Short mmCIF file of C-alpha atoms in Angstrom, two decimals:
data_model
loop_
_atom_site.label_atom_id
_atom_site.label_comp_id
_atom_site.label_asym_id
_atom_site.label_seq_id
_atom_site.Cartn_x
_atom_site.Cartn_y
_atom_site.Cartn_z
CA GLN D 1 -60.46 133.56 -102.22
CA THR D 2 -59.76 131.48 -99.14
CA VAL D 3 -63.51 131.04 -98.45
CA GLU D 4 -64.00 129.84 -101.87
CA ILE D 5 -61.14 127.30 -101.76
CA LYS D 6 -62.35 125.97 -98.42
CA LYS D 7 -65.78 125.33 -99.89
CA SER D 8 -64.32 123.66 -102.78
CA ARG D 9 -62.41 121.52 -100.45
CA GLU D 10 -65.54 120.57 -98.56
CA LYS D 11 -67.34 119.78 -102.00
CA ALA D 12 -64.55 117.69 -103.28
CA ALA D 13 -65.67 114.33 -101.70
CA SER D 14 -69.15 114.71 -103.36
CA ALA D 15 -67.92 116.20 -106.71
CA PHE D 16 -65.10 113.78 -107.51
CA TYR D 17 -64.58 109.97 -106.56
CA LYS D 18 -61.83 109.40 -104.13
CA GLY D 19 -62.60 105.94 -102.86
CA ASN D 20 -60.36 102.73 -102.33
CA GLN D 21 -59.95 99.30 -103.63
CA PRO D 22 -57.52 96.62 -102.47
CA ILE D 23 -53.92 97.23 -103.48
CA PRO D 24 -52.70 94.60 -105.99
CA LYS D 25 -50.60 91.73 -104.34
CA LYS D 26 -47.42 92.66 -105.97
CA LEU D 27 -47.67 96.18 -104.74
CA GLN D 28 -48.68 94.90 -101.30
CA ASP D 29 -45.71 92.63 -101.09
CA PHE D 30 -43.42 95.58 -102.18
CA LEU D 31 -44.79 97.86 -99.50
CA GLY D 32 -44.48 95.08 -96.94
CA PHE D 33 -40.76 94.69 -97.87
CA ILE D 34 -40.17 98.57 -97.67
CA ASN D 35 -42.00 98.90 -94.44
CA LYS D 36 -40.09 95.88 -92.82
CA TYR D 37 -36.70 97.38 -93.61
CA LYS D 38 -37.39 100.98 -93.15
CA SER D 39 -34.68 102.19 -90.72
CA GLY D 40 -36.01 105.44 -89.43
CA GLU D 41 -34.61 108.98 -89.21
CA GLU D 42 -31.26 108.05 -90.51
CA THR D 43 -32.60 107.57 -93.87
CA MET D 44 -33.96 111.20 -94.11
CA THR D 45 -30.69 112.67 -95.51
CA ILE D 46 -30.30 113.97 -98.96
CA GLU D 47 -27.79 111.26 -99.80
CA ALA D 48 -29.93 108.53 -98.66
CA VAL D 49 -33.18 109.81 -100.31
CA ARG D 50 -31.51 110.14 -103.56
CA LYS D 51 -29.97 106.56 -103.30
CA ASN D 52 -33.38 105.07 -102.24
CA ALA D 53 -34.97 106.86 -105.20
CA ALA D 54 -32.55 105.61 -107.63
CA SER D 55 -32.88 101.99 -106.15
CA LEU D 56 -36.66 102.02 -107.27
CA ASN D 57 -35.72 101.95 -110.92
CA TYR D 58 -35.52 98.20 -110.51
CA TYR D 59 -39.33 98.23 -110.51
CA ALA D 60 -39.82 100.22 -113.60
CA GLU D 61 -41.39 98.77 -116.71
CA THR D 62 -39.41 97.66 -119.50
CA PRO D 63 -38.34 100.56 -121.70
CA VAL D 64 -40.11 100.47 -125.17
CA GLU D 65 -38.22 101.42 -128.36
CA ILE D 66 -38.29 104.87 -129.69
CA LYS D 67 -37.08 105.88 -132.98
CA SER D 68 -35.15 108.85 -131.77
CA VAL D 69 -33.89 109.61 -128.17
CA LYS D 70 -31.46 112.38 -127.72
CA ASP D 71 -30.02 114.31 -124.89
CA PHE D 72 -29.04 117.92 -125.35
CA SER D 73 -28.69 121.25 -123.30
CA ILE D 74 -29.94 124.69 -123.97
CA LYS D 75 -28.76 128.06 -122.42
CA VAL D 76 -31.11 130.35 -120.83
CA ASN D 77 -30.24 133.38 -118.89
CA ASN D 78 -26.68 132.13 -118.87
CA ARG D 79 -27.35 128.75 -117.26
CA ASP D 80 -27.66 125.26 -118.89
CA ILE D 81 -30.88 123.18 -118.65
CA HIS D 82 -30.43 119.52 -119.64
CA LEU D 83 -33.27 117.91 -121.69
CA ARG D 84 -33.92 114.63 -123.31
CA LEU D 85 -36.00 114.31 -126.41
CA TYR D 86 -38.24 111.19 -127.32
CA HIS D 87 -39.47 111.40 -130.98
CA PRO D 88 -41.61 108.47 -132.11
CA ASN D 89 -41.43 109.47 -135.89
CA PRO D 90 -38.84 112.05 -136.90
CA SER D 91 -40.30 111.97 -140.32
CA GLN D 92 -43.51 113.52 -138.93
CA LYS D 93 -43.91 116.82 -137.05
CA LEU D 94 -45.73 115.52 -134.13
CA PRO D 95 -47.22 117.65 -131.29
CA LEU D 96 -45.05 118.37 -128.26
CA LEU D 97 -45.31 117.28 -124.53
CA LEU D 98 -43.00 118.80 -121.85
CA TYR D 99 -42.63 116.30 -119.04
CA THR D 100 -41.50 117.32 -115.45
CA HIS D 101 -40.66 114.52 -113.31
CA GLY D 102 -41.31 114.05 -109.50
CA GLY D 103 -39.01 113.29 -106.63
CA GLY D 104 -39.97 115.47 -103.75
CA PHE D 105 -38.12 118.49 -105.49
CA VAL D 106 -34.79 116.84 -104.20
CA SER D 107 -34.49 113.72 -106.39
CA GLY D 108 -35.31 112.37 -109.76
CA THR D 109 -33.35 112.10 -112.91
CA LEU D 110 -33.83 111.88 -116.67
CA ASP D 111 -32.77 108.12 -116.37
CA ALA D 112 -35.35 107.39 -113.66
CA PHE D 113 -38.07 108.61 -115.70
CA ASP D 114 -36.92 107.13 -119.01
CA ALA D 115 -39.34 104.31 -119.29
CA PRO D 116 -42.43 106.35 -118.59
CA CYS D 117 -41.35 109.19 -120.98
CA ARG D 118 -40.77 106.59 -123.66
CA ALA D 119 -44.28 105.05 -122.96
CA ILE D 120 -45.93 108.43 -123.12
CA ALA D 121 -44.26 109.31 -126.39
CA GLU D 122 -45.39 106.18 -128.06
CA ALA D 123 -48.78 105.93 -126.58
CA CYS D 124 -49.64 109.71 -127.18
CA ARG D 125 -47.74 109.85 -130.56
CA ARG D 126 -46.12 113.07 -129.36
CA VAL D 127 -42.70 114.40 -129.11
CA VAL D 128 -41.73 114.19 -125.52
CA VAL D 129 -39.16 116.47 -123.91
CA ALA D 130 -38.23 115.69 -120.43
CA VAL D 131 -36.53 118.41 -118.44
CA ASP D 132 -33.61 117.86 -115.82
CA TYR D 133 -34.29 120.84 -113.56
CA ARG D 134 -32.06 121.87 -110.66
CA LEU D 135 -32.75 119.94 -107.25
CA ALA D 136 -33.14 121.28 -103.81
CA PRO D 137 -31.73 121.92 -101.25
CA GLU D 138 -28.62 122.91 -103.26
CA ASN D 139 -31.13 124.84 -105.58
CA PRO D 140 -33.95 126.02 -103.41
CA PHE D 141 -37.15 127.59 -104.67
CA PRO D 142 -37.64 129.03 -107.26
CA MET D 143 -34.54 127.62 -109.31
CA GLY D 144 -36.18 124.25 -110.18
CA LEU D 145 -39.39 126.09 -111.28
CA GLU D 146 -37.44 128.51 -113.42
CA ASP D 147 -35.78 125.63 -115.27
CA ALA D 148 -39.22 123.95 -115.86
CA TYR D 149 -40.73 127.35 -117.01
CA ASP D 150 -37.78 128.43 -119.32
CA ALA D 151 -37.64 124.84 -120.80
CA MET D 152 -41.29 125.05 -121.56
CA VAL D 153 -41.05 128.34 -123.45
CA TRP D 154 -37.84 127.25 -125.29
CA VAL D 155 -39.44 124.06 -126.41
CA TYR D 156 -42.52 125.67 -127.66
CA GLN D 157 -40.56 128.44 -129.43
CA ASN D 158 -38.13 126.00 -130.93
CA ALA D 159 -40.60 123.30 -132.04
CA LYS D 160 -39.37 123.28 -135.70
CA ASP D 161 -35.76 122.47 -134.63
CA LEU D 162 -37.07 119.41 -132.69
CA LYS D 163 -39.02 118.20 -135.86
CA ALA D 164 -42.24 118.86 -133.99
CA THR D 165 -45.10 121.32 -134.12
CA ALA D 166 -46.14 123.69 -131.36
CA ASP D 167 -49.75 123.18 -132.15
CA ASN D 168 -51.68 121.53 -129.33
CA PHE D 169 -48.61 121.95 -127.01
CA ALA D 170 -49.22 120.17 -123.75
CA ILE D 171 -47.26 119.79 -120.47
CA MET D 172 -47.37 117.07 -117.95
CA GLY D 173 -45.78 116.25 -114.53
CA ASP D 174 -46.01 113.95 -111.54
CA SER D 175 -45.85 114.66 -107.94
CA SER D 176 -43.43 117.62 -107.31
CA GLY D 177 -43.07 117.79 -111.09
CA ALA D 178 -46.85 118.19 -111.22
CA ASN D 179 -46.36 121.33 -108.98
CA TYR D 180 -43.99 122.78 -111.30
CA THR D 181 -46.20 122.00 -114.14
CA ALA D 182 -49.15 123.58 -112.64
CA LEU D 183 -47.17 126.76 -111.56
CA ALA D 184 -45.62 126.80 -115.00
CA ALA D 185 -49.13 126.73 -116.76
CA LEU D 186 -50.24 129.63 -114.48
CA LYS D 187 -47.29 131.63 -115.51
CA ALA D 188 -47.80 130.93 -119.06
CA VAL D 189 -51.26 132.16 -119.12
CA LYS D 190 -50.19 135.25 -117.19
CA GLU D 191 -47.34 136.13 -119.37
CA ASN D 192 -48.93 135.04 -122.59
CA LYS D 193 -45.62 134.02 -124.21
CA ILE D 194 -46.86 130.69 -125.53
CA LYS D 195 -50.10 128.96 -126.33
CA LEU D 196 -50.74 126.11 -123.98
CA SER D 197 -53.61 123.62 -125.04
CA ALA D 198 -53.62 121.25 -121.94
CA GLN D 199 -51.88 120.14 -118.78
CA VAL D 200 -51.70 116.72 -117.21
CA LEU D 201 -51.10 116.60 -113.49
CA LEU D 202 -50.15 113.14 -111.98
CA TYR D 203 -50.90 112.97 -108.07
CA PRO D 204 -49.98 116.59 -107.77
CA THR D 205 -48.95 118.51 -104.71
CA VAL D 206 -50.71 121.88 -105.04
CA ASP D 207 -51.21 123.05 -101.34
CA PHE D 208 -48.03 123.03 -99.11
CA SER D 209 -50.13 123.34 -95.93
CA HIS D 210 -51.11 119.70 -96.72
CA ASP D 211 -53.93 120.03 -94.31
CA TYR D 212 -56.20 117.19 -95.69
CA GLU D 213 -57.83 114.10 -94.46
CA SER D 214 -55.68 111.86 -96.74
CA MET D 215 -52.56 113.16 -95.09
CA GLN D 216 -53.92 111.70 -91.81
CA LEU D 217 -55.20 108.47 -93.43
CA PHE D 218 -52.21 107.57 -95.26
CA SER D 219 -49.57 109.13 -93.11
CA GLN D 220 -47.36 106.11 -93.01
CA GLY D 221 -47.01 102.58 -94.70
CA TYR D 222 -47.80 103.63 -98.21
CA LEU D 223 -44.14 104.51 -99.35
CA LEU D 224 -44.77 108.48 -99.16
CA ASP D 225 -45.67 109.23 -95.69
CA ALA D 226 -46.35 112.47 -93.76
CA GLU D 227 -42.98 112.71 -92.24
CA LYS D 228 -41.43 112.56 -95.74
CA VAL D 229 -43.82 115.10 -97.21
CA ASN D 230 -42.89 117.48 -94.48
CA TRP D 231 -39.15 116.84 -94.91
CA TYR D 232 -39.30 117.54 -98.67
CA ARG D 233 -41.10 120.75 -97.97
CA ALA D 234 -38.30 121.83 -95.60
CA GLN D 235 -35.64 121.13 -98.04
CA PHE D 236 -37.30 123.12 -100.78
CA LEU D 237 -39.09 126.00 -99.34
CA PRO D 238 -37.90 129.00 -97.06
CA ALA D 239 -38.99 128.40 -93.56
CA ASP D 240 -40.70 131.81 -93.21
CA LEU D 241 -42.89 131.33 -96.61
CA ASP D 242 -46.58 131.13 -96.17
CA PHE D 243 -47.28 127.48 -97.34
CA LYS D 244 -50.60 128.79 -98.95
CA ASP D 245 -48.78 131.36 -101.08
CA PRO D 246 -49.90 130.99 -104.69
CA SER D 247 -46.35 131.29 -105.89
CA VAL D 248 -45.83 127.83 -104.62
CA SER D 249 -49.23 126.44 -104.01
CA PRO D 250 -51.14 126.87 -107.19
CA LEU D 251 -54.51 125.91 -105.46
CA PHE D 252 -54.71 129.52 -104.17
CA SER D 253 -53.96 131.27 -107.54
CA LYS D 254 -56.36 134.03 -108.66
CA ASP D 255 -55.73 133.05 -112.28
CA LEU D 256 -57.28 129.51 -112.18
CA ALA D 257 -60.07 130.45 -114.75
CA LYS D 258 -57.51 131.25 -117.43
CA LEU D 259 -56.09 127.76 -117.30
CA PRO D 260 -56.25 125.24 -120.28
CA ASN D 261 -58.08 121.68 -120.39
CA THR D 262 -56.66 119.77 -117.36
CA LEU D 263 -56.42 116.07 -116.64
CA ILE D 264 -55.79 115.54 -112.94
CA MET D 265 -54.95 111.80 -111.83
CA THR D 266 -55.06 110.75 -108.21
CA ALA D 267 -54.22 107.43 -106.21
CA GLY D 268 -56.43 105.88 -103.48
CA TYR D 269 -53.74 105.45 -100.99
CA ASP D 270 -51.86 108.76 -101.46
CA PRO D 271 -51.25 111.28 -98.71
CA LEU D 272 -51.72 113.83 -101.61
CA ARG D 273 -54.92 112.48 -102.82
CA ASP D 274 -57.25 114.99 -101.38
CA GLU D 275 -55.24 118.16 -102.38
CA GLY D 276 -55.13 116.79 -106.04
CA ILE D 277 -59.05 116.53 -105.91
CA ALA D 278 -59.20 119.82 -104.38
CA TYR D 279 -57.51 121.33 -107.32
CA ALA D 280 -59.76 119.53 -109.65
CA GLU D 281 -62.77 120.97 -107.78
CA ALA D 282 -61.28 124.36 -107.76
CA LEU D 283 -60.63 124.40 -111.53
CA ASP D 284 -64.02 123.05 -112.19
CA SER D 285 -65.60 125.82 -110.17
CA LYS D 286 -63.82 128.49 -112.37
CA GLY D 287 -65.15 126.98 -115.49
CA VAL D 288 -62.05 125.09 -116.66
CA LYS D 289 -62.62 121.84 -118.38
CA VAL D 290 -61.27 119.08 -115.96
CA SER D 291 -61.15 115.51 -116.37
CA HIS D 292 -60.48 113.59 -113.33
CA TYR D 293 -59.14 109.83 -113.14
CA HIS D 294 -58.79 108.20 -109.85
CA PHE D 295 -56.65 104.96 -109.34
CA ASP D 296 -58.54 103.76 -106.45
CA ASN D 297 -56.15 100.78 -105.72
CA MET D 298 -52.72 102.61 -106.35
CA ILE D 299 -50.05 104.36 -104.09
CA HIS D 300 -48.19 107.73 -104.52
CA GLY D 301 -45.44 107.25 -107.35
CA PHE D 302 -47.04 104.18 -109.03
CA LEU D 303 -45.95 105.53 -112.57
CA ASN D 304 -42.56 104.29 -111.70
CA PHE D 305 -43.72 100.79 -110.69
CA GLY D 306 -44.62 99.38 -114.09
CA LYS D 307 -43.53 95.79 -113.06
CA LEU D 308 -45.76 95.81 -109.98
CA ALA D 309 -48.90 97.73 -111.62
CA SER D 310 -48.67 97.01 -115.37
CA ASN D 311 -52.42 97.20 -115.75
CA GLU D 312 -52.85 100.44 -114.20
CA ILE D 313 -49.85 101.92 -115.93
CA HIS D 314 -51.33 100.69 -119.32
CA VAL D 315 -54.68 102.40 -118.39
CA LEU D 316 -52.81 105.69 -117.27
CA TYR D 317 -51.16 105.84 -120.76
CA GLU D 318 -54.42 105.17 -122.55
CA ARG D 319 -56.21 107.94 -120.55
CA VAL D 320 -53.47 110.59 -121.11
CA ALA D 321 -53.57 109.61 -124.92
CA GLY D 322 -57.29 109.92 -125.10
CA PHE D 323 -57.24 113.11 -123.26
CA LEU D 324 -54.53 114.77 -125.30
CA LYS D 325 -56.49 113.96 -128.60
#
């Protein structure tokens, strides 16, 4: 299995495009501002990271109107999981999409991803349910994943109560949320409790060894840097865990061939770029139907920067909607 993965990583450059184009000026100016005032190690605390993540909400796109937006909680295995539902048209039973947000496993809120979830619901004409999973380090692995998986199963099994249909059920996540999405998909096909039609992974982390060229190329200066990636990992995973354990790194799973249609989106200036492409290559080699779209002028996390990359965000929503059809 390791040999196969190694080969797929070597092939990734030729099988899937991973080039670069100039970063748009608004985004360049933003990066210049961030890098100028970056204050070093003292910012690498949970409180500071969460505060900085929340401050980026300023750059999010203007939220679109959705007919029905509701917060609610479900109880699974004696714990509450908070969800937010976006229904474009409650008079119609539309297909479901479960969304799991990013944030390095330690940050991110339903409010921080409200604008993208609204836009995805409208563009895809789907009932989007966003999950507010437990965050590390207070809740280390696998607690957040358990929330994402249990929410997925509950949403699927209770589609009628959400004025939706479980037909063509899909799941989507970005960054760390894409890791949970990928792992939840693998668990779903293994346990066979639900029928999953598709998964969408936006700049995913799928291999916690992070041993890729892009991690060196974009180690600093592009918002997400190598130091931060390793810090996130340390908050989230036990120190003695093998970083290539398939329970956390889906790239090394033996069940890849069972996965549903998959859309993987990567960014040209992202330290995680190459592992996302390696996952696309690995799925493709196992016969999974994979679509890959590479935003060659974008950085990690650009979904949250609608004011700085409106054209690319629009393309993203169009591509997701087209794929899910």
